[in-house]
XYZ file of C-alpha atoms in Angstrom:
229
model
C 0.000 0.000 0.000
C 0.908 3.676 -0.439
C 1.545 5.790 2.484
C -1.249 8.236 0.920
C -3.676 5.202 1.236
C -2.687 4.295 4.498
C -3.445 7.901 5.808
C -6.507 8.399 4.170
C -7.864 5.229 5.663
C -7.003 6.270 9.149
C -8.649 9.363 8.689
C -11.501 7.889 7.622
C -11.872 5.960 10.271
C -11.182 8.635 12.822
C -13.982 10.473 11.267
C -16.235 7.219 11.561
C -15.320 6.852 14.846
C -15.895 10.251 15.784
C -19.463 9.968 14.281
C -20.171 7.396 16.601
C -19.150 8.494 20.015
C -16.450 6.105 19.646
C -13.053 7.534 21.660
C -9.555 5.930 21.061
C -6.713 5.708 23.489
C -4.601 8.640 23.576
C -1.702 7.240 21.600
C -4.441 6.786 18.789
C -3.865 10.299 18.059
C -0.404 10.905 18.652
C 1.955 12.631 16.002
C 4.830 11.225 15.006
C 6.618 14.046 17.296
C 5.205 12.360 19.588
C 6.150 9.516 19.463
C 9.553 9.471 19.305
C 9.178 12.025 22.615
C 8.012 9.466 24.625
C 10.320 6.007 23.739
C 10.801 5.603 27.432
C 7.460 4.868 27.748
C 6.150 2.966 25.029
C 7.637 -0.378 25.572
C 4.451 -2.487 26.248
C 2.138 -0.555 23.191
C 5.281 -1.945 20.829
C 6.016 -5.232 22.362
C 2.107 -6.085 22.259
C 1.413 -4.172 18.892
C -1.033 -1.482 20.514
C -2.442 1.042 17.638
C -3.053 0.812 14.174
C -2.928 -1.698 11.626
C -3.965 -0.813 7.924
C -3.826 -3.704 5.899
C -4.617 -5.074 2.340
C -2.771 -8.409 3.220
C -0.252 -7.413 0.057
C -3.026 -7.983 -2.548
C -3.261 -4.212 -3.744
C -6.761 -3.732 -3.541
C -8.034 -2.235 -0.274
C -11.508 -1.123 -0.887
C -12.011 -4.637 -1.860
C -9.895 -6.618 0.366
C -8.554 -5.490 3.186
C -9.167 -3.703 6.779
C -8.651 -0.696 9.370
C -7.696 -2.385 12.653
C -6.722 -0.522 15.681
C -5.457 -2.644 19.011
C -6.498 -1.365 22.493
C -5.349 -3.777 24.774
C -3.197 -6.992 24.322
C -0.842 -9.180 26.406
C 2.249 -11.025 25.976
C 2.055 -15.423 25.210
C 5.395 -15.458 26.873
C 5.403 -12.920 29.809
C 2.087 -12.506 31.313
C 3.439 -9.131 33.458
C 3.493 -7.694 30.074
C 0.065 -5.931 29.020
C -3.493 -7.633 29.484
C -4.481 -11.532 29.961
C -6.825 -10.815 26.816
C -6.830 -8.351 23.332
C -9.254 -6.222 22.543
C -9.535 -4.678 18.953
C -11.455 -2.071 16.560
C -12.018 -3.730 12.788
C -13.695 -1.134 10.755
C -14.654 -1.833 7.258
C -15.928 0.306 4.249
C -19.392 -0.661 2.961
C -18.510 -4.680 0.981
C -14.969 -4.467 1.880
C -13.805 -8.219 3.543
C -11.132 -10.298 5.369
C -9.678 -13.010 3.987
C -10.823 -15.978 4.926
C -8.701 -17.724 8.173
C -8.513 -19.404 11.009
C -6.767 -19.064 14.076
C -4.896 -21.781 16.110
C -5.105 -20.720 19.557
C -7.229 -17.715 19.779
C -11.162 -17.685 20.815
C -12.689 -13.924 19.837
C -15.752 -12.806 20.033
C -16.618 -10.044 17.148
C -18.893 -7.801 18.126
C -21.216 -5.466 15.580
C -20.476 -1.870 17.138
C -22.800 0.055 14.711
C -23.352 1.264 11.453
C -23.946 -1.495 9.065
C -24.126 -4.925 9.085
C -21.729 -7.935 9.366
C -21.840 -10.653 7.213
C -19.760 -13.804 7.809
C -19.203 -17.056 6.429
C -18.364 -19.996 8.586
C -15.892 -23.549 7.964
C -14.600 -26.090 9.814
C -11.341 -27.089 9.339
C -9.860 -30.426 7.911
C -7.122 -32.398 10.246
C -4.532 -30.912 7.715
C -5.385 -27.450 8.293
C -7.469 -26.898 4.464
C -11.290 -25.692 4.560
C -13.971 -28.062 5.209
C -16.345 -27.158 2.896
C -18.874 -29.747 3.228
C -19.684 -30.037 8.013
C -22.169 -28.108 9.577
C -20.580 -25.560 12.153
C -22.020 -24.945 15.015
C -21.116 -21.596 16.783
C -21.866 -19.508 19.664
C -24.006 -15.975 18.965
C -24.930 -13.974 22.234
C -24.954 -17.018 24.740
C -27.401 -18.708 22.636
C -25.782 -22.219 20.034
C -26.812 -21.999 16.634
C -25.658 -24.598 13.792
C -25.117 -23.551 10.214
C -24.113 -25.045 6.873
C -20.857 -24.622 5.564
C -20.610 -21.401 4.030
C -24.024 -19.749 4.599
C -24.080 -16.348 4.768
C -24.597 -15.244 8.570
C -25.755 -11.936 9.932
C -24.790 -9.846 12.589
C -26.637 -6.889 13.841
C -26.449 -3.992 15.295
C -25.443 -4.614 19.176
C -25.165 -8.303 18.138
C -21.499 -10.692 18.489
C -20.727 -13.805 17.369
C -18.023 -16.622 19.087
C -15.332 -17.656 17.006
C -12.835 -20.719 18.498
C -10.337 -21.877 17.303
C -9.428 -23.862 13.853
C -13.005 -22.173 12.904
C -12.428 -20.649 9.311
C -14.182 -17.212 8.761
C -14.601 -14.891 6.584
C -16.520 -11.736 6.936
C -17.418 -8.377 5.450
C -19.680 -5.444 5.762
C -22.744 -6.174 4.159
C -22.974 -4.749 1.066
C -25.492 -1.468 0.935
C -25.803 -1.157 4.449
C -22.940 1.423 5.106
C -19.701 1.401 6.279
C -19.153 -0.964 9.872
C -17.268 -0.854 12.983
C -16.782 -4.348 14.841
C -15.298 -4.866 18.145
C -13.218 -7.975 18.856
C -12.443 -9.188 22.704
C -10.624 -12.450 22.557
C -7.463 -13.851 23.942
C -3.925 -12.871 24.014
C -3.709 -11.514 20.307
C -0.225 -12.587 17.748
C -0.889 -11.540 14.807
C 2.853 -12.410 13.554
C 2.277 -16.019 14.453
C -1.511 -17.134 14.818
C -3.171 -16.286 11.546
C -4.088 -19.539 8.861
C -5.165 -18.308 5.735
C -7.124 -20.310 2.865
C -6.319 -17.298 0.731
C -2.453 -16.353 -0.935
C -2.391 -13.632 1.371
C -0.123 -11.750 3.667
C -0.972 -10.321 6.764
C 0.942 -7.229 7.014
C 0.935 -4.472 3.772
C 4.637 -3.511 2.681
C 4.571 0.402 2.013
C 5.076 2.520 -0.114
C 6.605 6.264 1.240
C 4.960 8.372 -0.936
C 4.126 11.272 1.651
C 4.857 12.066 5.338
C 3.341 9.608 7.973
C 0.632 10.814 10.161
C 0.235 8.078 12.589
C 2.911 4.878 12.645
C 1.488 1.587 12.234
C 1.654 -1.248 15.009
C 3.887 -3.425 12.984
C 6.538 -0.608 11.992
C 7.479 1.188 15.280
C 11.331 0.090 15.015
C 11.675 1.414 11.663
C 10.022 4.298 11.713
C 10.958 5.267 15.097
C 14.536 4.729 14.374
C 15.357 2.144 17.519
């Protein structure tokens, strides 16, 4: 992705946000200035990848695929003095625009429809070699209540409304097409986004980008290079 792209989608989403009383942690807004002000302080938000995360998962078409993320809260697998027991995340989509379609091996997340459109998700089991089942039933937790779908039917999630995705659970979700643009919450467990994402699609998780204009905010994945430590 271009820089350009990269800050345009954050301030997007800060405009999103702000339309729906939705407040970020303070180093959601901090300059670049900033940032390199306050290194002594910062070691947990870049061990644990606090802040944002623009990605098109290196397929070079964002509006289709791809997502603005922004991390709250997150611990550490190996030292659990590090940050929280547990992650908690913003995934805000334009109106159609999707993940790819993955699985994770160890984490259990809920996603949670935080307003303005609606989610749409499609759900797989896995096979024992880690490919997409495309032929069980899954059966999945929505709101405390256990509901069992086909493979691959189209679920929705409204307004207010979460879904329980465990682990080795394939998904694949979007913001329903027509219904506006959509921000999700995700709470779920200690988040590693370097190590615990299984993809059915040729994708990669992180964008590599293009400097074609100053950067507004750094992104969670590039704070020793574009800090300079």
């Amino acid at each position: 992705m271009k820089r350009s792209e990269i800050n345009a989608a954050i301030k997007w989403a800060k405009e999103l946000l702000e339309e729906n009383n939705i407040k970020l942690p303070p180093f959601g807004y901090w300059t670049m200035e900033d940032w390199k002000n306050r290194q002594p302080e910062i070691g947990t938000i870049k061990e644990v990848m606090l802040g944002w995360d623009i990605t098109d998962y290196g397929m070079d078409k964002f509006e289709e695929l791809g997502a603005v993320l922004f991390t709250l809260r997150n611990g550490s697998l190996e030292d659990s003095s590090v940050g929280t027991p547990y992650a908690e995340k913003l995934i805000i989509l334009k109106d159609g625009q999707r993940l790819p379609n993955h699985y994770h091996a160890s984490k259990t997340e809920d996603i949670i429809n935080k307003g303005g459109g609606i989610l749409a998700i499609k759900l797989y089991n896995s096979m024992p070699d880690g490919t997409v089942d495309l032929k069980s039933d899954v059966t999945v937790d929505m709101d405390g209540i256990r509901h069992t779908f086909a493979a691959g039917e189209t679920v929705y999630i409204e307004p207010g409304n979460s879904i329980t995705l465990r682990p080795h659970m394939y998904h694949l979700f979007w913001a329903k097409e027509g219904a506006g643009d959509l921000i999700c919450g995700e709470v779920s467990s200690i988040n590693d986004d370097n190590t615990d994402n299984y993809n059915a699609e040729d994708v990669s998780r992180f964008s590599k980008v293009e400097e074609d204009e100053e950067i507004i905010h750094p992104l969670c994945n590039e704070y020793n290079k574009v800090l300079g430590v």
